[in-house]
């Protein structure tokens, strides 16, 4: 049986606009329609907290499947920037995987979800070591002996998933397959893309980020994170302030390089991997994907439609990515 491909995604004509797809993806209506899927993942889930080797604390949740005598394996899901383990796309993916017999672990990145109080240090996109360590801890705790482990990530979470897969051999992470949906490839281009896209995209991300930073400041009033003037800046300006004041990178360019996977940076990837993106993604330019140097282990799948991490296939606002990810993970389990 052949696996679904991006070209198979053919939504109704009125849903073939990248902006429409992207905006519907995070709409309140969609959260309402997908409540049954959210309940399926959250009911019986166990919240967990990891204290890592450097004292950083991260959280997540494990949900055990109930449809098979033995789980197919452990599926790990990463959310995007300013998302969480309770984001709609994470829950819908988790529900599909549970139905297919996977145990599902969802990881919160630092300062995402209800975790701002756990660490004094701020989240930034180069914190790959703590994500690798938390992923290894999740595998050690929740994987059945010899069961396959798979990893899916969305947007910035897709970027993290690709970097974790790159480090998997050295970190002894037994990943059978990784899927990155609309991942951030070149942060330089991504920042420019958000600045030049229709105003609502930068407004949306900045609204969520400013709210997150204000919450952090309230929890740690003794810390001088940002001034009111800093918070009035746009995406580039506020990112530069964070980099120069709260990281070791020194310059914005050095920081953006720090989590880039552009050009030849994925050429040594050994884990079987699928990258799914859309021609009409208004956030991540498709040109970045076509310029990648990829090894045979990596499948690049560019769909004609889908927006940013959306791929909404019908007016029930269900996503094509549910079955897409599940089918590839099932195939990986069969191979293993």
mmCIF file of C-alpha atoms in Angstrom:
data_model
loop_
_atom_site.group_PDB
_atom_site.id
_atom_site.type_symbol
_atom_site.label_atom_id
_atom_site.label_comp_id
_atom_site.label_asym_id
_atom_site.label_seq_id
_atom_site.Cartn_x
_atom_site.Cartn_y
_atom_site.Cartn_z
ATOM 1 C CA UNK A 1 0.000 0.000 0.000
ATOM 2 C CA UNK A 2 1.471 3.348 -1.048
ATOM 3 C CA UNK A 3 1.953 6.164 1.434
ATOM 4 C CA UNK A 4 0.055 9.455 1.082
ATOM 5 C CA UNK A 5 1.926 12.220 -0.716
ATOM 6 C CA UNK A 6 1.613 15.979 -0.651
ATOM 7 C CA UNK A 7 0.076 15.945 -4.132
ATOM 8 C CA UNK A 8 -2.761 13.830 -2.719
ATOM 9 C CA UNK A 9 -3.896 16.796 -0.649
ATOM 10 C CA UNK A 10 -6.678 18.349 -2.735
ATOM 11 C CA UNK A 11 -8.930 20.444 -0.478
ATOM 12 C CA UNK A 12 -12.171 22.045 -1.665
ATOM 13 C CA UNK A 13 -11.511 24.991 -3.964
ATOM 14 C CA UNK A 14 -12.445 27.571 -1.313
ATOM 15 C CA UNK A 15 -9.790 26.078 0.983
ATOM 16 C CA UNK A 16 -6.981 26.299 -1.575
ATOM 17 C CA UNK A 17 -5.649 29.605 -0.352
ATOM 18 C CA UNK A 18 -2.568 29.549 1.858
ATOM 19 C CA UNK A 19 -3.726 32.466 3.996
ATOM 20 C CA UNK A 20 -7.163 30.903 4.495
ATOM 21 C CA UNK A 21 -5.535 27.600 5.451
ATOM 22 C CA UNK A 22 -3.152 29.225 7.924
ATOM 23 C CA UNK A 23 -5.734 31.402 9.637
ATOM 24 C CA UNK A 24 -8.287 28.594 9.969
ATOM 25 C CA UNK A 25 -5.647 26.369 11.514
ATOM 26 C CA UNK A 26 -5.460 28.430 14.721
ATOM 27 C CA UNK A 27 -9.069 29.625 14.784
ATOM 28 C CA UNK A 28 -11.399 29.290 17.750
ATOM 29 C CA UNK A 29 -13.869 27.467 15.524
ATOM 30 C CA UNK A 30 -11.323 24.781 14.825
ATOM 31 C CA UNK A 31 -10.543 24.317 18.518
ATOM 32 C CA UNK A 32 -14.276 23.909 19.120
ATOM 33 C CA UNK A 33 -14.720 21.334 16.344
ATOM 34 C CA UNK A 34 -11.685 19.355 17.477
ATOM 35 C CA UNK A 35 -12.681 19.090 21.145
ATOM 36 C CA UNK A 36 -13.451 15.346 20.872
ATOM 37 C CA UNK A 37 -9.896 14.739 19.626
ATOM 38 C CA UNK A 38 -8.480 16.838 22.436
ATOM 39 C CA UNK A 39 -10.432 14.820 24.998
ATOM 40 C CA UNK A 40 -9.156 11.577 23.487
ATOM 41 C CA UNK A 41 -5.546 12.665 24.038
ATOM 42 C CA UNK A 42 -5.999 14.368 27.405
ATOM 43 C CA UNK A 43 -8.176 11.741 29.068
ATOM 44 C CA UNK A 44 -5.882 9.322 30.832
ATOM 45 C CA UNK A 45 -2.762 11.333 30.027
ATOM 46 C CA UNK A 46 -0.050 11.634 32.662
ATOM 47 C CA UNK A 47 1.735 14.947 33.160
ATOM 48 C CA UNK A 48 5.472 14.552 33.684
ATOM 49 C CA UNK A 49 8.350 16.829 34.656
ATOM 50 C CA UNK A 50 12.001 16.327 33.801
ATOM 51 C CA UNK A 51 14.850 17.859 35.770
ATOM 52 C CA UNK A 52 17.779 17.801 33.370
ATOM 53 C CA UNK A 53 21.499 17.589 34.042
ATOM 54 C CA UNK A 54 21.954 21.387 34.155
ATOM 55 C CA UNK A 55 18.930 21.889 36.418
ATOM 56 C CA UNK A 56 16.564 22.973 33.645
ATOM 57 C CA UNK A 57 13.020 21.719 34.159
ATOM 58 C CA UNK A 58 10.735 20.803 31.270
ATOM 59 C CA UNK A 59 7.295 19.231 31.189
ATOM 60 C CA UNK A 60 5.296 16.974 28.916
ATOM 61 C CA UNK A 61 2.497 14.446 28.883
ATOM 62 C CA UNK A 62 2.277 10.752 28.025
ATOM 63 C CA UNK A 63 -0.932 9.130 26.784
ATOM 64 C CA UNK A 64 -1.054 5.347 26.443
ATOM 65 C CA UNK A 65 -2.939 3.750 23.553
ATOM 66 C CA UNK A 66 -5.906 1.486 24.290
ATOM 67 C CA UNK A 67 -6.632 -0.214 20.950
ATOM 68 C CA UNK A 68 -3.941 -2.906 20.849
ATOM 69 C CA UNK A 69 -2.591 -5.471 23.258
ATOM 70 C CA UNK A 70 0.868 -3.976 22.689
ATOM 71 C CA UNK A 71 1.644 -0.472 21.462
ATOM 72 C CA UNK A 72 3.157 -0.114 17.998
ATOM 73 C CA UNK A 73 5.767 2.109 19.602
ATOM 74 C CA UNK A 74 6.346 5.525 21.165
ATOM 75 C CA UNK A 75 5.525 8.623 19.087
ATOM 76 C CA UNK A 76 6.940 11.968 20.284
ATOM 77 C CA UNK A 77 5.393 15.264 19.140
ATOM 78 C CA UNK A 78 6.909 18.783 19.273
ATOM 79 C CA UNK A 79 4.781 21.943 19.023
ATOM 80 C CA UNK A 80 5.751 25.198 17.287
ATOM 81 C CA UNK A 81 6.836 28.600 18.603
ATOM 82 C CA UNK A 82 4.392 29.887 21.245
ATOM 83 C CA UNK A 83 2.374 26.661 20.938
ATOM 84 C CA UNK A 84 2.184 23.930 23.560
ATOM 85 C CA UNK A 85 1.297 20.305 24.119
ATOM 86 C CA UNK A 86 -2.352 21.447 24.014
ATOM 87 C CA UNK A 87 -2.168 23.120 20.585
ATOM 88 C CA UNK A 88 -4.852 21.876 18.197
ATOM 89 C CA UNK A 89 -2.399 20.425 15.678
ATOM 90 C CA UNK A 90 -0.564 18.518 18.430
ATOM 91 C CA UNK A 91 -3.779 17.088 19.846
ATOM 92 C CA UNK A 92 -5.192 16.079 16.471
ATOM 93 C CA UNK A 93 -1.939 14.327 15.560
ATOM 94 C CA UNK A 94 -1.889 12.630 18.935
ATOM 95 C CA UNK A 95 -5.480 11.406 18.520
ATOM 96 C CA UNK A 96 -4.702 9.864 15.128
ATOM 97 C CA UNK A 97 -1.624 8.106 16.506
ATOM 98 C CA UNK A 98 -3.520 6.787 19.538
ATOM 99 C CA UNK A 99 -6.175 5.332 17.227
ATOM 100 C CA UNK A 100 -3.390 3.565 15.334
ATOM 101 C CA UNK A 101 -1.998 2.040 18.519
ATOM 102 C CA UNK A 102 0.879 4.389 19.357
ATOM 103 C CA UNK A 103 1.734 5.642 22.820
ATOM 104 C CA UNK A 104 2.088 9.419 22.459
ATOM 105 C CA UNK A 105 4.438 11.740 24.343
ATOM 106 C CA UNK A 106 4.090 15.512 23.901
ATOM 107 C CA UNK A 107 6.937 17.782 25.025
ATOM 108 C CA UNK A 108 6.630 21.418 26.105
ATOM 109 C CA UNK A 109 9.626 23.559 25.217
ATOM 110 C CA UNK A 110 10.865 25.952 27.901
ATOM 111 C CA UNK A 111 8.430 28.838 28.583
ATOM 112 C CA UNK A 112 5.668 27.188 26.533
ATOM 113 C CA UNK A 113 2.357 26.055 27.911
ATOM 114 C CA UNK A 114 2.047 26.621 31.634
ATOM 115 C CA UNK A 115 5.799 26.357 32.323
ATOM 116 C CA UNK A 116 7.121 29.916 32.584
ATOM 117 C CA UNK A 117 7.668 29.515 36.333
ATOM 118 C CA UNK A 118 10.004 26.511 36.032
ATOM 119 C CA UNK A 119 13.191 28.233 34.824
ATOM 120 C CA UNK A 120 14.708 31.685 35.290
ATOM 121 C CA UNK A 121 16.368 31.599 31.874
ATOM 122 C CA UNK A 122 14.356 32.563 28.797
ATOM 123 C CA UNK A 123 13.484 30.247 25.933
ATOM 124 C CA UNK A 124 15.302 30.705 22.651
ATOM 125 C CA UNK A 125 15.528 28.582 19.536
ATOM 126 C CA UNK A 126 19.104 27.376 20.046
ATOM 127 C CA UNK A 127 18.308 25.427 23.228
ATOM 128 C CA UNK A 128 18.766 22.133 21.386
ATOM 129 C CA UNK A 129 20.696 20.334 24.142
ATOM 130 C CA UNK A 130 17.830 20.419 26.626
ATOM 131 C CA UNK A 131 15.378 19.200 23.995
ATOM 132 C CA UNK A 132 17.679 16.287 23.103
ATOM 133 C CA UNK A 133 18.087 15.396 26.780
ATOM 134 C CA UNK A 134 14.353 15.612 27.521
ATOM 135 C CA UNK A 135 13.617 13.465 24.477
ATOM 136 C CA UNK A 136 16.118 10.859 25.647
ATOM 137 C CA UNK A 137 14.530 10.898 29.105
ATOM 138 C CA UNK A 138 11.058 10.407 27.615
ATOM 139 C CA UNK A 139 12.301 7.440 25.602
ATOM 140 C CA UNK A 140 13.958 5.913 28.669
ATOM 141 C CA UNK A 141 10.782 6.284 30.745
ATOM 142 C CA UNK A 142 8.015 5.462 28.314
ATOM 143 C CA UNK A 143 9.343 3.257 25.525
ATOM 144 C CA UNK A 144 8.595 -0.451 25.764
ATOM 145 C CA UNK A 145 11.677 -2.664 25.264
ATOM 146 C CA UNK A 146 12.764 -2.706 21.603
ATOM 147 C CA UNK A 147 9.692 -0.719 20.495
ATOM 148 C CA UNK A 148 10.242 1.791 17.668
ATOM 149 C CA UNK A 149 10.398 5.498 18.470
ATOM 150 C CA UNK A 150 9.176 8.163 16.056
ATOM 151 C CA UNK A 151 9.279 11.954 16.180
ATOM 152 C CA UNK A 152 7.072 14.629 14.595
ATOM 153 C CA UNK A 153 7.448 18.396 14.851
ATOM 154 C CA UNK A 154 5.635 21.424 13.453
ATOM 155 C CA UNK A 155 7.153 24.748 12.322
ATOM 156 C CA UNK A 156 9.865 25.618 14.887
ATOM 157 C CA UNK A 157 9.147 22.201 16.409
ATOM 158 C CA UNK A 158 9.909 20.737 12.990
ATOM 159 C CA UNK A 159 13.237 22.567 13.033
ATOM 160 C CA UNK A 160 13.965 21.103 16.483
ATOM 161 C CA UNK A 161 12.941 17.647 15.232
ATOM 162 C CA UNK A 162 15.428 17.850 12.355
ATOM 163 C CA UNK A 163 18.235 18.946 14.680
ATOM 164 C CA UNK A 164 17.392 16.189 17.177
ATOM 165 C CA UNK A 165 17.466 13.666 14.321
ATOM 166 C CA UNK A 166 20.886 14.993 13.285
ATOM 167 C CA UNK A 167 22.153 14.358 16.805
ATOM 168 C CA UNK A 168 20.365 11.033 17.246
ATOM 169 C CA UNK A 169 23.323 8.728 16.469
ATOM 170 C CA UNK A 170 25.715 10.498 18.860
ATOM 171 C CA UNK A 171 22.989 10.858 21.512
ATOM 172 C CA UNK A 172 21.923 7.218 21.111
ATOM 173 C CA UNK A 173 18.326 8.166 20.331
ATOM 174 C CA UNK A 174 16.720 5.166 18.579
ATOM 175 C CA UNK A 175 14.590 7.127 16.111
ATOM 176 C CA UNK A 176 12.915 4.969 13.479
ATOM 177 C CA UNK A 177 11.434 7.927 11.566
ATOM 178 C CA UNK A 178 11.206 11.716 11.895
ATOM 179 C CA UNK A 179 8.641 13.988 10.252
ATOM 180 C CA UNK A 180 9.002 17.778 10.098
ATOM 181 C CA UNK A 181 5.908 19.691 8.960
ATOM 182 C CA UNK A 182 6.650 23.148 7.502
ATOM 183 C CA UNK A 183 9.867 23.402 9.539
ATOM 184 C CA UNK A 184 11.876 26.590 9.925
ATOM 185 C CA UNK A 185 14.827 26.096 7.548
ATOM 186 C CA UNK A 186 16.730 29.384 7.290
ATOM 187 C CA UNK A 187 15.826 31.670 10.227
ATOM 188 C CA UNK A 188 17.278 34.670 8.370
ATOM 189 C CA UNK A 189 14.807 34.170 5.521
ATOM 190 C CA UNK A 190 12.006 33.228 7.909
ATOM 191 C CA UNK A 191 12.396 36.464 9.868
ATOM 192 C CA UNK A 192 12.345 38.482 6.646
ATOM 193 C CA UNK A 193 9.342 36.505 5.423
ATOM 194 C CA UNK A 194 7.312 37.310 8.542
ATOM 195 C CA UNK A 195 8.242 40.982 8.240
ATOM 196 C CA UNK A 196 7.102 41.158 4.616
ATOM 197 C CA UNK A 197 4.051 38.874 4.879
ATOM 198 C CA UNK A 198 0.594 40.384 5.455
ATOM 199 C CA UNK A 199 0.565 42.295 8.736
ATOM 200 C CA UNK A 200 -1.553 39.771 10.664
ATOM 201 C CA UNK A 201 1.220 37.157 10.807
ATOM 202 C CA UNK A 202 3.801 39.282 12.583
ATOM 203 C CA UNK A 203 1.031 40.761 14.743
ATOM 204 C CA UNK A 204 -0.154 37.259 15.743
ATOM 205 C CA UNK A 205 3.281 35.968 16.701
ATOM 206 C CA UNK A 206 4.311 39.206 18.430
ATOM 207 C CA UNK A 207 1.061 39.332 20.406
ATOM 208 C CA UNK A 208 1.698 35.829 21.737
ATOM 209 C CA UNK A 209 5.420 36.400 22.348
ATOM 210 C CA UNK A 210 4.945 39.702 24.180
ATOM 211 C CA UNK A 211 2.297 38.076 26.349
ATOM 212 C CA UNK A 212 4.689 35.245 27.155
ATOM 213 C CA UNK A 213 7.509 37.640 28.058
ATOM 214 C CA UNK A 214 5.237 39.764 30.263
ATOM 215 C CA UNK A 215 4.130 36.631 32.076
ATOM 216 C CA UNK A 216 7.758 35.656 32.635
ATOM 217 C CA UNK A 217 8.618 39.108 33.982
ATOM 218 C CA UNK A 218 5.695 38.982 36.408
ATOM 219 C CA UNK A 219 6.871 35.606 37.715
ATOM 220 C CA UNK A 220 10.465 36.834 38.143
ATOM 221 C CA UNK A 221 10.162 40.547 39.024
ATOM 222 C CA UNK A 222 13.760 40.600 40.242
ATOM 223 C CA UNK A 223 14.984 39.823 36.700
ATOM 224 C CA UNK A 224 15.542 42.635 34.222
ATOM 225 C CA UNK A 225 14.349 40.819 31.108
ATOM 226 C CA UNK A 226 12.907 43.594 28.933
ATOM 227 C CA UNK A 227 11.824 47.213 29.300
ATOM 228 C CA UNK A 228 8.470 48.510 28.087
ATOM 229 C CA UNK A 229 10.361 50.203 25.256
ATOM 230 C CA UNK A 230 11.937 46.869 24.275
ATOM 231 C CA UNK A 231 8.520 45.219 24.131
ATOM 232 C CA UNK A 232 7.214 47.861 21.753
ATOM 233 C CA UNK A 233 9.749 46.832 19.118
ATOM 234 C CA UNK A 234 8.946 44.573 16.175
ATOM 235 C CA UNK A 235 10.059 40.988 15.701
ATOM 236 C CA UNK A 236 13.586 41.764 14.533
ATOM 237 C CA UNK A 237 14.241 44.438 17.138
ATOM 238 C CA UNK A 238 12.959 42.436 20.103
ATOM 239 C CA UNK A 239 14.812 39.322 18.957
ATOM 240 C CA UNK A 240 18.029 41.349 18.713
ATOM 241 C CA UNK A 241 17.540 42.675 22.247
ATOM 242 C CA UNK A 242 17.027 39.153 23.585
ATOM 243 C CA UNK A 243 20.075 37.809 21.761
ATOM 244 C CA UNK A 244 22.396 40.600 22.878
ATOM 245 C CA UNK A 245 21.156 40.750 26.468
ATOM 246 C CA UNK A 246 20.242 37.156 27.323
ATOM 247 C CA UNK A 247 22.313 34.787 25.150
ATOM 248 C CA UNK A 248 25.957 34.070 24.457
ATOM 249 C CA UNK A 249 25.660 34.611 20.688
ATOM 250 C CA UNK A 250 26.495 38.301 20.690
ATOM 251 C CA UNK A 251 24.824 39.172 17.376
ATOM 252 C CA UNK A 252 21.481 38.461 15.774
ATOM 253 C CA UNK A 253 23.157 36.852 12.743
ATOM 254 C CA UNK A 254 25.143 34.441 14.912
ATOM 255 C CA UNK A 255 21.990 33.444 16.780
ATOM 256 C CA UNK A 256 19.989 32.836 13.598
ATOM 257 C CA UNK A 257 22.846 30.750 12.221
ATOM 258 C CA UNK A 258 22.751 28.739 15.424
ATOM 259 C CA UNK A 259 19.478 27.001 14.594
ATOM 260 C CA UNK A 260 19.572 27.097 10.801
ATOM 261 C CA UNK A 261 19.271 23.789 8.923
ATOM 262 C CA UNK A 262 19.639 25.380 5.485
ATOM 263 C CA UNK A 263 21.947 24.458 2.624
ATOM 264 C CA UNK A 264 24.066 21.388 3.378
ATOM 265 C CA UNK A 265 23.390 21.208 7.120
ATOM 266 C CA UNK A 266 21.094 18.190 6.777
ATOM 267 C CA UNK A 267 23.412 16.350 4.383
ATOM 268 C CA UNK A 268 24.682 14.009 7.128
ATOM 269 C CA UNK A 269 21.242 13.115 8.463
ATOM 270 C CA UNK A 270 21.091 9.337 9.081
ATOM 271 C CA UNK A 271 17.584 8.920 10.519
ATOM 272 C CA UNK A 272 14.847 8.188 7.927
ATOM 273 C CA UNK A 273 13.085 11.536 7.692
ATOM 274 C CA UNK A 274 10.196 13.185 5.858
ATOM 275 C CA UNK A 275 9.928 16.935 5.361
ATOM 276 C CA UNK A 276 6.425 18.050 4.376
ATOM 277 C CA UNK A 277 5.762 21.628 3.324
ATOM 278 C CA UNK A 278 3.429 23.591 1.048
ATOM 279 C CA UNK A 279 4.040 25.766 -1.993
ATOM 280 C CA UNK A 280 1.687 28.389 -0.557
ATOM 281 C CA UNK A 281 3.109 28.545 2.986
ATOM 282 C CA UNK A 282 3.038 32.289 3.791
ATOM 283 C CA UNK A 283 5.502 31.926 6.684
ATOM 284 C CA UNK A 284 8.331 29.649 5.443
ATOM 285 C CA UNK A 285 9.383 30.352 1.826
ATOM 286 C CA UNK A 286 9.299 27.185 -0.306
ATOM 287 C CA UNK A 287 12.511 28.309 -2.027
ATOM 288 C CA UNK A 288 14.441 27.340 1.120
ATOM 289 C CA UNK A 289 13.385 23.702 0.771
ATOM 290 C CA UNK A 290 14.417 23.452 -2.868
ATOM 291 C CA UNK A 291 17.913 24.664 -1.986
ATOM 292 C CA UNK A 292 18.522 21.918 0.607
ATOM 293 C CA UNK A 293 21.209 19.270 0.094
ATOM 294 C CA UNK A 294 19.583 16.086 1.364
ATOM 295 C CA UNK A 295 20.817 12.506 1.741
ATOM 296 C CA UNK A 296 18.852 9.490 0.436
ATOM 297 C CA UNK A 297 17.378 8.975 3.927
ATOM 298 C CA UNK A 298 15.370 12.193 3.616
ATOM 299 C CA UNK A 299 12.099 12.516 1.684
ATOM 300 C CA UNK A 300 11.202 16.080 0.685
ATOM 301 C CA UNK A 301 7.487 16.376 -0.088
ATOM 302 C CA UNK A 302 6.186 19.740 -1.341
ATOM 303 C CA UNK A 303 2.389 19.931 -1.563
ATOM 304 C CA UNK A 304 0.713 22.507 -3.818
ATOM 305 C CA UNK A 305 -1.582 23.652 -0.990
ATOM 306 C CA UNK A 306 -1.616 23.618 2.790
ATOM 307 C CA UNK A 307 -0.554 27.001 4.160
ATOM 308 C CA UNK A 308 1.615 26.952 7.259
ATOM 309 C CA UNK A 309 1.231 23.654 9.147
ATOM 310 C CA UNK A 310 -2.456 23.572 8.201
ATOM 311 C CA UNK A 311 -3.374 21.160 5.381
ATOM 312 C CA UNK A 312 -7.062 21.479 6.278
ATOM 313 C CA UNK A 313 -8.850 19.021 4.015
ATOM 314 C CA UNK A 314 -12.561 19.659 4.647
ATOM 315 C CA UNK A 315 -15.086 21.924 6.350
ATOM 316 C CA UNK A 316 -14.857 19.844 9.520
ATOM 317 C CA UNK A 317 -11.368 21.440 9.695
ATOM 318 C CA UNK A 318 -9.562 18.121 9.995
ATOM 319 C CA UNK A 319 -5.981 18.020 8.764
ATOM 320 C CA UNK A 320 -4.425 15.857 6.056
ATOM 321 C CA UNK A 321 -1.294 15.645 8.214
ATOM 322 C CA UNK A 322 -3.020 13.321 10.713
ATOM 323 C CA UNK A 323 -3.186 10.396 8.323
ATOM 324 C CA UNK A 324 0.038 11.422 6.589
ATOM 325 C CA UNK A 325 2.096 11.215 9.773
ATOM 326 C CA UNK A 326 0.338 8.115 11.075
ATOM 327 C CA UNK A 327 0.824 6.201 7.810
ATOM 328 C CA UNK A 328 4.554 6.889 7.762
ATOM 329 C CA UNK A 329 4.998 6.013 11.415
ATOM 330 C CA UNK A 330 3.080 2.766 10.905
ATOM 331 C CA UNK A 331 5.329 1.911 7.973
ATOM 332 C CA UNK A 332 8.390 2.631 10.111
ATOM 333 C CA UNK A 333 7.057 0.301 12.812
ATOM 334 C CA UNK A 334 6.465 -2.413 10.230
ATOM 335 C CA UNK A 335 10.049 -2.056 8.957
ATOM 336 C CA UNK A 336 11.489 -2.240 12.442
#
